[in-house]
Structures are given as C-alpha cells and as structure tokens.
Amino acid sequence: MKVSTILSFSALFMASIASAAAPDLANKIDTCVKPGVVALTFDDGPGIYTEQLLTILDKHKVKATFFVLGIAMASNATFPAVLKKVYDQGHQVASHTFNHNPLDQMTVDVMKKEITDNSNAIFNAIGVRPLYMRAPQGACEALCTKTMEEMNQVVSHWNVDSFDWKNRDLPDPVGLSMTQFNDFIVKNGNVATDSFITLQHDIHQFSVEKLTDQVITAVKAKGFRFVTMEECIGKPAYEGVAMKPTGTDGAKPTSPSDNKGATPTGGASMTQVGAWAMGIVALASTLVL
Ligand SMILES: *[C@@H]1O[C@H](CO)[C@@H](O)[C@H](O)[C@H]1NC(C)=O
Ligand SMILES: [Zn+2]
C-alpha cells in the first residue's frame, strides 16, 4: 500500500471523526508517541502456541504485548501458568475483555464487568492488574471509550493488521500476512517519522511458528526497535507499578529524551497531533483535488 493511500485512509478517518465527540480520539491509540518503534501485539491468548512464541521472542530478545482473554485462561488449567511465564519474561500482559464479546452492544455495567472480570483473572495469574485493553474487533465507540477512560484503561488499537485470522485458511498464509508488514513497515515505513502497532494472534499456529520470526527479522533490518505498549504510549502497564526504564528490551533508546514523550495522565502526544495534522492536510488536498 502506498503512503498516499494510507494518508487517504487517514483523511477518511479524520472526516469520519470530525462529526464525532472530540474526546473519543484522545484515549484510542493506534500509533506510538515517538517514531522508530514497533509494538508487536498478540491477541486472544493464552493458547497452546503461546509458550512457543515466548521461545521465538526470546531468541530475538524482543518484548511484545499480549492482549489476553479470561475465557481463554479458563479453557485450560495450564494457561494461567503460561501467562505468568509471559509476564515473568518481561512481556506486557494486557486485557482483551473476559468473553470477547462486542463492547458497543453492552450496557455500561456489563462493559465494566468484562474489564473487571478479566482484570481479576489476570491478577490471579500474574499478581498485577493491566491498564491497557483492546476491544474485541477493535470496536469501542463513544460510550465504550468513555467507560474505558473512567476505568483508566488505555484503549489500544493497531495500524498494521497481519490478517492472520483469515489468511490461515488460504494458501501461503505466511506470504500473505508478510505482505501486510512489508507494505506498511518495510517498504513505506520511515524510522524517523513512523511507529507501528501490529496485530497478530498467538492462537494461530502459522502466525506463531512461521510469521513472527520473519516479521521480526524484516522489521529489525529496517531499523525499527521493538517496544511493549507501555513504552509505545508512555503510560504504565499495570496498576500501582512504575514504568520500566526505556530500552530494557536490550536495544538502546534512540535519544536521551526518549521517554519524555508522554505524561501518565494522558492528552495527545506530539506524534499524534502530527498525525492528525497530516490527516487534515491529506483531507484538504483530497478536497482540492
Ligand atoms: C492445555 O495446554 C497445554 C499447553 O500449555 C497443552 O499441551 C494441552 O494440550 C492443552 N490441553 C487441552 C485440552 O487443550
Ligand atoms: Zn480478539
């Protein structure tokens, strides 16, 4: 996909949110607050391939973020221990709700229960409560966003989708999913200006066993550094736990001011403001053309 196409999408996005309530965007994240980093994220686990994924990530000394489901943890007696292993190895554990149902179709009370139940399940497994969440299907409209804000949850979206969930049924799923990473990051990504949050699922075998290794190799060669969502956004990963120092993933921070991009209390980062500005410029040029 060409950058111009991406900009057109962001223009469409800008147009679509222009009429929505302004606070919606502030807490809904799909890029990091600074350029040059990539946050690998894995949804819907823990699963039977999660430990294998840990081995692959460890081989590359890469830390990732896992958006996990209480319902998955309850499905296999070993999974809470698997999640503890994820946490102990320095990856970020985040919430994907307990049941993976669409939040926008729930009352606020049920929505809150989805987050609280999952927080309890995660706490029982690893001893801390997550402050990052991803909505099932990425769907979190105004009421959901407001509710998540009230619960101090960072609503975490993505800007590169591996589509592993649908490619797994097609011939050459690795090639198809790699196309996504190549188009967005390897061909059109710019270390000086761009950051990426990628989406995979550690419940899909090919995505764990074959895709992840190729993604890491290609993205690393392009010069991007891997971060957890905590470092991507600059807000703590867990209730009552201080942020880890920058660059604990084994790579050096890109600059001394690396970790000063955001405040724990939120507000738009300069990168986001820049992205919006680009969206407006793209929108304006679309209108002119
Ligand atoms: C439970 O998970 C383990 C891996 O942690 C796996 O070896 C086992 O097959 C799973 N059991 C079921 C019934 O899925
Ligand atoms: Zn999911």
mmCIF file of C-alpha atoms and ligand atoms in Angstrom, residues 47-49 51 75-79 82, ligand 1:
data_model
loop_
_atom_site.group_PDB
_atom_site.id
_atom_site.type_symbol
_atom_site.label_atom_id
_atom_site.label_comp_id
_atom_site.label_asym_id
_atom_site.label_seq_id
_atom_site.Cartn_x
_atom_site.Cartn_y
_atom_site.Cartn_z
ATOM 1 C CA GLY A 47 -3.207 -20.558 23.807
ATOM 2 C CA ILE A 48 -1.376 -23.754 23.090
ATOM 3 C CA TYR A 49 1.233 -21.907 20.954
ATOM 4 C CA GLU A 51 4.980 -20.829 25.022
ATOM 5 C CA SER A 75 -10.169 -23.077 28.984
ATOM 6 C CA ASN A 76 -7.010 -24.921 30.036
ATOM 7 C CA ALA A 77 -5.701 -25.419 33.566
ATOM 8 C CA THR A 78 -2.117 -24.736 32.438
ATOM 9 C CA PHE A 79 -2.831 -21.337 30.860
ATOM 10 C CA VAL A 82 1.635 -19.834 30.818
HETATM 11 C C1 LIG B 1 -3.525 -27.296 27.589
HETATM 12 O O1 LIG B 1 -2.367 -26.527 27.303
HETATM 13 C C2 LIG B 1 -1.178 -27.271 27.168
HETATM 14 C C3 LIG B 1 -0.054 -26.285 26.929
HETATM 15 O O2 LIG B 1 0.057 -25.382 27.980
HETATM 16 C C4 LIG B 1 -1.306 -28.246 26.035
HETATM 17 O O3 LIG B 1 -0.131 -29.041 25.946
HETATM 18 C C5 LIG B 1 -2.513 -29.133 26.220
HETATM 19 O O4 LIG B 1 -2.694 -29.931 25.088
HETATM 20 C C6 LIG B 1 -3.763 -28.291 26.453
HETATM 21 N N1 LIG B 1 -4.900 -29.131 26.734
HETATM 22 C C7 LIG B 1 -6.026 -29.037 26.033
HETATM 23 C C8 LIG B 1 -7.125 -29.980 26.472
HETATM 24 O O5 LIG B 1 -6.168 -28.280 25.106
#
